[in-house]
Every structure is written in C-alpha cells, then in structure tokens.
Short mmCIF file of C-alpha atoms in Angstrom, two decimals:
data_model
loop_
_atom_site.label_atom_id
_atom_site.label_comp_id
_atom_site.label_asym_id
_atom_site.label_seq_id
_atom_site.Cartn_x
_atom_site.Cartn_y
_atom_site.Cartn_z
CA UNK A 198 -9.95 -15.23 -21.81
CA UNK A 199 -7.46 -16.07 -19.15
CA UNK A 200 -6.30 -13.71 -16.49
CA UNK A 201 -2.52 -13.37 -16.45
CA UNK A 202 0.17 -11.16 -15.12
CA UNK A 203 -0.97 -8.22 -17.36
CA UNK A 204 -4.32 -7.97 -15.70
CA UNK A 205 -2.83 -7.76 -12.18
CA UNK A 206 -0.36 -5.20 -13.45
CA UNK A 207 -3.14 -2.96 -14.98
CA UNK A 208 -5.11 -3.07 -11.75
CA UNK A 209 -2.01 -2.03 -9.86
CA UNK A 210 -1.14 0.69 -12.29
CA UNK A 211 -4.64 2.14 -11.98
CA UNK A 212 -4.49 2.06 -8.25
CA UNK A 213 -1.12 3.69 -8.30
CA UNK A 214 -2.44 6.45 -10.54
CA UNK A 215 -5.48 7.02 -8.41
CA UNK A 216 -3.19 7.21 -5.36
CA UNK A 217 -0.95 9.75 -7.18
CA UNK A 218 -3.94 11.84 -8.18
CA UNK A 219 -5.09 11.86 -4.58
CA UNK A 220 -1.69 12.89 -3.36
CA UNK A 221 -1.49 15.71 -5.85
CA UNK A 222 -4.92 17.05 -5.86
CA UNK A 223 -6.30 16.56 -2.36
CA UNK A 224 -5.97 19.46 0.28
CA UNK A 225 -6.64 17.48 3.41
CA UNK A 226 -3.40 16.07 4.68
CA UNK A 227 -5.07 12.81 5.69
CA UNK A 228 -6.52 12.34 2.32
CA UNK A 229 -2.87 12.73 1.01
CA UNK A 230 -1.91 9.92 3.46
CA UNK A 231 -4.71 7.78 2.06
CA UNK A 232 -3.20 8.33 -1.39
CA UNK A 233 0.10 7.13 -0.14
CA UNK A 234 -1.54 3.96 1.20
CA UNK A 235 -3.06 3.27 -2.18
CA UNK A 236 0.40 3.66 -3.86
CA UNK A 237 1.93 1.19 -1.40
CA UNK A 238 -0.80 -1.18 -2.04
CA UNK A 239 -0.25 -0.82 -5.82
CA UNK A 240 3.46 -1.78 -5.30
CA UNK A 241 2.52 -4.67 -3.21
CA UNK A 242 0.19 -6.04 -5.78
CA UNK A 243 3.11 -5.83 -8.33
CA UNK A 244 5.50 -7.60 -6.00
CA UNK A 245 3.19 -10.47 -5.50
CA UNK A 246 2.01 -10.79 -9.03
CA UNK A 247 5.69 -11.17 -10.17
CA UNK A 248 6.30 -13.73 -7.42
CA UNK A 249 3.33 -15.66 -8.72
CA UNK A 250 3.99 -15.41 -12.40
CA UNK A 251 7.70 -14.76 -12.62
CA UNK A 252 10.29 -15.98 -10.16
CA UNK A 253 10.68 -19.35 -8.71
CA UNK A 254 11.44 -18.02 -5.20
CA UNK A 255 9.54 -16.04 -2.53
CA UNK A 256 11.66 -12.79 -2.67
CA UNK A 257 8.70 -10.70 -3.99
CA UNK A 258 6.43 -11.78 -1.14
CA UNK A 259 9.22 -11.15 1.35
CA UNK A 260 9.59 -7.57 -0.03
CA UNK A 261 5.80 -7.09 0.28
CA UNK A 262 5.99 -8.00 3.96
CA UNK A 263 8.54 -5.29 4.51
CA UNK A 264 6.52 -2.80 2.50
CA UNK A 265 3.46 -3.45 4.76
CA UNK A 266 5.68 -2.88 7.85
CA UNK A 267 7.14 0.33 6.51
CA UNK A 268 3.59 1.43 5.70
CA UNK A 269 2.49 0.87 9.25
CA UNK A 270 5.47 2.89 10.57
CA UNK A 271 4.83 5.68 8.04
CA UNK A 272 1.17 5.96 8.97
CA UNK A 273 1.83 6.16 12.66
CA UNK A 274 4.45 8.92 12.27
CA UNK A 275 2.60 10.84 9.66
CA UNK A 276 -0.65 10.86 11.83
CA UNK A 277 1.35 12.21 14.75
CA UNK A 278 2.69 14.95 12.53
CA UNK A 279 -0.71 15.75 11.18
CA UNK A 280 -2.07 16.03 14.77
CA UNK A 281 0.70 18.36 15.60
CA UNK A 282 -0.08 20.51 12.59
CA UNK A 283 -3.71 20.60 13.61
CA UNK A 284 -2.68 21.70 17.06
CA UNK A 285 -0.54 24.58 15.78
CA UNK A 286 -2.45 25.75 12.66
CA UNK A 287 -6.02 24.56 13.53
CA UNK A 288 -6.34 23.17 10.07
CA UNK A 289 -5.08 20.11 8.18
CA UNK A 290 -5.30 21.71 4.68
CA UNK A 291 -1.94 21.40 3.07
CA UNK A 292 -1.97 24.94 1.37
CA UNK A 293 -2.53 26.48 4.85
CA UNK A 294 0.49 24.89 6.23
CA UNK A 295 3.23 27.15 4.80
CA UNK A 296 4.90 28.80 7.72
CA UNK A 297 7.97 27.35 9.49
CA UNK A 298 8.07 29.71 12.37
CA UNK A 299 5.48 30.35 14.92
CA UNK B 198 -14.38 -17.70 -18.21
CA UNK B 199 -13.48 -19.84 -15.18
CA UNK B 200 -13.96 -19.19 -11.53
CA UNK B 201 -10.50 -17.62 -11.24
CA UNK B 202 -11.45 -14.97 -13.88
CA UNK B 203 -14.73 -14.18 -12.32
CA UNK B 204 -13.29 -13.79 -8.88
CA UNK B 205 -10.44 -11.69 -10.24
CA UNK B 206 -12.78 -9.30 -11.93
CA UNK B 207 -14.99 -9.13 -8.84
CA UNK B 208 -12.12 -8.13 -6.58
CA UNK B 209 -10.57 -5.78 -9.27
CA UNK B 210 -13.86 -3.96 -9.61
CA UNK B 211 -14.26 -3.79 -5.75
CA UNK B 212 -10.72 -2.49 -5.39
CA UNK B 213 -10.79 0.11 -8.22
CA UNK B 214 -14.37 1.45 -7.52
CA UNK B 215 -13.75 1.91 -3.84
CA UNK B 216 -10.35 3.50 -4.67
CA UNK B 217 -12.18 5.89 -6.90
CA UNK B 218 -14.54 6.80 -4.05
CA UNK B 219 -11.48 7.31 -1.80
CA UNK B 220 -9.85 9.67 -4.27
CA UNK B 221 -12.95 11.65 -5.60
CA UNK B 222 -15.27 11.84 -2.59
CA UNK B 223 -15.51 15.35 -1.12
CA UNK B 224 -16.34 13.98 2.31
CA UNK B 225 -13.11 12.70 4.01
CA UNK B 226 -15.13 10.35 6.21
CA UNK B 227 -16.51 8.53 3.17
CA UNK B 228 -12.96 8.32 1.80
CA UNK B 229 -11.78 6.65 5.05
CA UNK B 230 -14.56 4.05 5.13
CA UNK B 231 -14.31 3.31 1.46
CA UNK B 232 -10.61 2.60 2.03
CA UNK B 233 -11.87 -0.60 3.95
CA UNK B 234 -13.23 -2.03 0.70
CA UNK B 235 -10.02 -1.13 -1.18
CA UNK B 236 -7.93 -3.05 1.28
CA UNK B 237 -10.32 -5.97 1.27
CA UNK B 238 -10.15 -6.09 -2.50
CA UNK B 239 -6.46 -5.90 -2.57
CA UNK B 240 -6.32 -8.93 0.07
CA UNK B 241 -8.67 -10.81 -2.27
CA UNK B 242 -6.21 -10.34 -5.15
CA UNK B 243 -3.36 -11.57 -2.93
CA UNK B 244 -5.31 -14.75 -2.19
CA UNK B 245 -5.77 -15.19 -6.00
CA UNK B 246 -1.99 -14.79 -6.27
CA UNK B 247 -1.26 -17.70 -3.79
CA UNK B 248 -0.24 -15.28 -1.07
CA UNK B 249 -2.33 -16.46 1.79
CA UNK B 250 -0.10 -15.18 4.57
CA UNK B 251 0.23 -11.74 2.95
CA UNK B 252 -3.64 -11.54 2.57
CA UNK B 253 -4.14 -12.04 6.27
CA UNK B 254 -1.37 -9.75 7.10
CA UNK B 255 -3.01 -7.22 4.85
CA UNK B 256 -6.24 -7.48 6.73
CA UNK B 257 -4.75 -7.44 10.15
CA UNK B 258 -2.21 -4.56 9.49
CA UNK B 259 -4.11 -2.30 7.19
CA UNK B 260 -7.75 -2.81 8.13
CA UNK B 261 -7.04 -3.36 11.79
CA UNK B 262 -4.16 -0.88 12.24
CA UNK B 263 -3.56 1.74 9.65
CA UNK B 264 -7.18 2.26 8.80
CA UNK B 265 -7.99 2.75 12.49
CA UNK B 266 -5.20 5.30 12.73
CA UNK B 267 -6.57 7.09 9.78
CA UNK B 268 -10.08 7.27 11.09
CA UNK B 269 -8.69 8.48 14.34
CA UNK B 270 -6.87 11.26 12.52
CA UNK B 271 -9.99 12.23 10.57
CA UNK B 272 -12.11 12.29 13.72
CA UNK B 273 -9.54 14.23 15.72
CA UNK B 274 -8.94 16.85 12.98
CA UNK B 275 -12.32 17.22 11.25
CA UNK B 276 -14.19 20.41 11.93
CA UNK B 277 -17.98 20.51 11.96
CA UNK B 278 -18.01 22.99 9.14
CA UNK B 279 -15.47 21.55 6.88
CA UNK B 280 -15.65 23.47 3.68
CA UNK B 281 -12.94 24.36 1.21
CA UNK B 282 -12.83 28.08 1.16
CA UNK B 283 -10.53 28.51 -1.72
CA UNK B 284 -11.40 27.61 -5.24
CA UNK B 285 -10.17 24.11 -5.96
CA UNK B 286 -9.60 24.16 -9.61
CA UNK B 287 -5.96 25.24 -9.20
CA UNK B 288 -4.34 21.82 -8.38
CA UNK B 289 -6.82 19.42 -9.90
CA UNK B 290 -6.15 20.04 -13.59
CA UNK B 291 -2.35 19.77 -13.46
CA UNK B 292 -2.77 16.76 -11.09
CA UNK B 293 -5.18 15.14 -13.66
CA UNK B 294 -2.88 15.73 -16.54
CA UNK B 295 0.20 14.42 -14.69
CA UNK B 296 -1.68 11.31 -13.54
CA UNK B 297 -3.18 10.70 -16.99
CA UNK B 298 0.21 10.85 -18.60
CA UNK B 299 1.70 8.45 -16.09
CA UNK B 300 -1.23 6.08 -16.53
CA UNK B 301 -0.92 6.03 -20.28
CA UNK B 302 2.80 5.46 -19.99
CA UNK B 303 2.30 2.56 -17.44
CA UNK B 304 -0.39 0.84 -19.49
CA UNK B 305 1.41 1.29 -22.54
CA UNK B 306 4.61 -0.24 -21.11
CA UNK B 307 2.68 -3.11 -19.74
CA UNK B 308 1.19 -4.02 -23.06
CA UNK B 309 4.44 -3.26 -25.03
CA UNK B 310 6.48 -5.60 -22.82
CA UNK B 311 6.66 -9.18 -23.90
CA UNK B 312 6.20 -11.01 -20.51
CA UNK B 313 7.75 -14.34 -20.82
CA UNK B 314 6.97 -17.27 -18.52
CA UNK B 315 9.71 -19.93 -17.83
CA UNK B 316 8.27 -22.02 -20.66
CA UNK B 317 9.07 -19.47 -23.34
CA UNK B 318 12.72 -19.02 -22.33
CA UNK B 319 15.15 -20.05 -25.00
CA UNK B 320 16.79 -22.68 -22.81
CA UNK B 321 19.31 -23.85 -25.45
CA UNK B 322 20.89 -20.42 -25.37
CA UNK B 323 20.62 -19.87 -21.63
CA UNK B 324 23.25 -20.96 -18.95
CA UNK B 325 20.70 -22.78 -16.74
CA UNK B 326 19.30 -26.13 -17.22
CA UNK B 327 15.66 -26.30 -18.07
CA UNK B 328 15.01 -29.52 -16.17
CA UNK B 329 16.38 -28.16 -12.92
CA UNK B 330 14.22 -24.94 -13.32
CA UNK B 331 11.20 -27.16 -14.13
CA UNK B 332 11.85 -29.29 -11.01
CA UNK B 333 12.35 -26.21 -8.81
CA UNK B 334 9.11 -24.67 -10.13
CA UNK B 335 7.05 -27.82 -9.59
CA UNK B 336 8.35 -28.12 -5.97
CA UNK B 337 7.64 -24.53 -5.40
CA UNK B 338 4.10 -24.98 -6.66
CA UNK B 339 3.68 -28.10 -4.60
CA UNK B 340 5.05 -26.34 -1.42
CA UNK B 341 2.70 -23.40 -2.04
CA UNK B 342 -0.32 -25.67 -2.63
CA UNK B 343 0.28 -27.98 0.30
CA UNK B 344 1.23 -25.91 3.22
CA UNK B 345 0.61 -22.33 2.23
CA UNK B 346 3.25 -19.65 2.26
CA UNK B 347 3.48 -18.97 5.95
CA UNK B 348 5.89 -21.82 6.53
CA UNK B 349 8.12 -20.72 3.63
CA UNK B 350 8.05 -16.96 4.80
CA UNK B 351 8.75 -17.86 8.46
CA UNK B 352 11.80 -19.93 7.41
CA UNK B 353 13.03 -17.08 5.11
CA UNK B 354 12.66 -14.53 8.08
CA UNK B 355 15.00 -16.48 10.09
CA UNK B 356 17.54 -17.43 7.50
CA UNK B 357 17.98 -15.29 4.37
CA UNK B 358 16.12 -12.25 5.75
CA UNK B 359 17.27 -12.29 9.26
CA UNK B 360 19.10 -8.88 9.08
CA UNK B 361 16.29 -6.97 7.31
CA UNK B 362 13.80 -8.53 9.76
CA UNK B 363 15.69 -7.24 12.77
CA UNK B 364 16.28 -3.82 11.20
CA UNK B 365 12.63 -3.46 10.25
CA UNK B 366 11.67 -4.42 13.81
CA UNK B 367 13.79 -1.63 15.19
CA UNK B 368 12.58 0.80 12.64
CA UNK B 369 9.03 0.03 13.68
CA UNK B 370 9.82 0.41 17.42
CA UNK B 371 11.56 3.71 16.84
CA UNK B 372 8.59 4.88 14.65
CA UNK B 373 6.11 4.05 17.24
CA UNK B 374 8.06 5.64 20.01
CA UNK B 375 8.68 8.67 17.93
CA UNK B 376 4.95 8.86 16.92
CA UNK B 377 3.93 8.72 20.65
CA UNK B 378 6.57 11.42 21.46
CA UNK B 379 5.46 13.83 18.71
CA UNK B 380 1.70 13.20 19.20
CA UNK B 381 1.58 13.61 22.95
CA UNK B 382 0.35 16.78 24.59
CA UNK B 383 2.68 19.37 25.83
CA UNK B 384 3.02 19.03 29.50
CA UNK B 385 1.33 21.78 31.39
CA UNK B 386 3.88 23.99 33.44
CA UNK B 387 1.66 23.87 36.40
CA UNK B 388 1.51 20.13 36.44
CA UNK B 389 5.35 19.93 36.14
CA UNK B 390 5.68 22.25 39.14
CA UNK B 391 3.35 20.02 41.07
CA UNK B 392 5.34 16.81 39.85
CA UNK B 393 8.69 18.25 41.11
CA UNK B 394 7.54 18.35 44.73
#
C-alpha cells in the first residue's frame, strides 16, 4: 500500500478530534490550551499535506508558518491570563471561574 | 511497503499515541511532557511532506517555546494536592459524543471525496495547458528537492507575503507585550511610594 493524501488527512482528523475532546472535557485551563495546540497542529498537517499533494505552489506552507506564529502569540497571552486567574481564584479549574466581579 | 510508509506509520503512531496520553492522562504534568512527543511526531510528518523548514520551525517554536510556556504554567499553577473534587462524569459524555460525531463525519468526508492529482484532471476540458502545469510541477519538485523549502519561503516572505509578514510581526510583538503586562505582579503600594521619592 502506498501512503497518500488520505493517510495524512486521517492522522490530522484524529489529532483534531483529540484536541476537541480535550477542550470540551478537561477542567484544567492549561489542559484546554494543550487541546488548542493539538487542533492547530492538525490544521498545519492539513495545510502541508495539501501543499505536497495538491497545489503547485507554496501557499499552504506559508499559511502554516503564520499558524505557528499565531499559536505562539496565543499561548503567551493565554498563559498570562491563566496565571492571572490563578492569582484571583486560586484555581485553574474552568468550572470554578464563573464570576466576573471580585 | 517502502521506507516512506514505514516511517509514516512510525510517526503517525508516535503522534497519535502521545496525543492520547495528552488528552486522557489524569496528571497534567504527564500531559505536558507527552506533548513533546506529539510535536516531535508532527515535525516528522512535516519532513515526510517535504516541509523541512517548517519541521525545524515546529521544533524551535513548539518544543522550544510554547511547550516551555505550558510547563511553566503547569508548574506555577499546580497545587500539591490536585484532585478533582466534583464528579467528572458531567462533561465527558457529551464531549465524547460530539467528538465522535465529528470524527465520523471527517473520516467519512475524507473517504467519500475523490481526491484527484494533477494527472487525473480532464485537461481537454480545462482552460489550462497540461504541458505548462507539468513543467511547473517538475520545476517545483526540482526546487524542493535541491535546495529545500527555506529559500522559497524566504523569497515569498519578502515578495508575495510581505504585508502579512509585517502584520504578523506586529501581532506577535503586541501579544508578547500584552502577555508581559497581564502576567506581571501588581506593584506594591509601599514600593510605589518609595519610588516617587
């Protein structure tokens, strides 16, 4: 058997679903962030697989570079917010954080 | 089964198995360290897809940057006794159902779609010339094979993608400044009083 586009897409789909499940089911806010990272990686695999098997240009890989940059910015800001939440609520469990006021 | 297939399945198994540990492990520290292997596996898949520059970027940015940030977050927020007090059956079942439905839909769509390569395109009915496309494709493969993708990506950054490149630089700068502002400690009023002298 030869590995083609479908195999990479299947890996990426499974990775996406695992990330989605982590986002929906985990209580720890940092675990939710890990789920988001998995989803972004799944999107990147798709971009690069389509660059390899589909188009004749590099647009997919360029998009993947921007996805990586946005992921870095997102992780930095999200971690800062999580640290602030921990300072205010003494917990990073998502269901505990349900108050807007002090 | 050639070497490409064996390496693909190796990296796919590494990626998906460690992603399962990330998602299903009770201990957040295990999840964080298992994420290293997920990112390594994804970088291996990038190499298989002729994306050498992106594989190195993946290792530098994800393993070197994002993962360190996440581990910092885990270490700074993890309590010694970290137990889920509430019963955790409430969100898992709906999350499992939703993810399962989406997985079935995605896999079904991937297998239903007839993915065509450029060889299968009905060229007589298309507005493009098959010879031109074939020549562009062979040049593309030649360029990718000889000098890697870094040269091409660098050229594209300064030509076609100049504006997105500059915008994303500013986004990254603003995000990092904002993260530093949000995460820094509140200044102590006593220290401020001292500083004003």
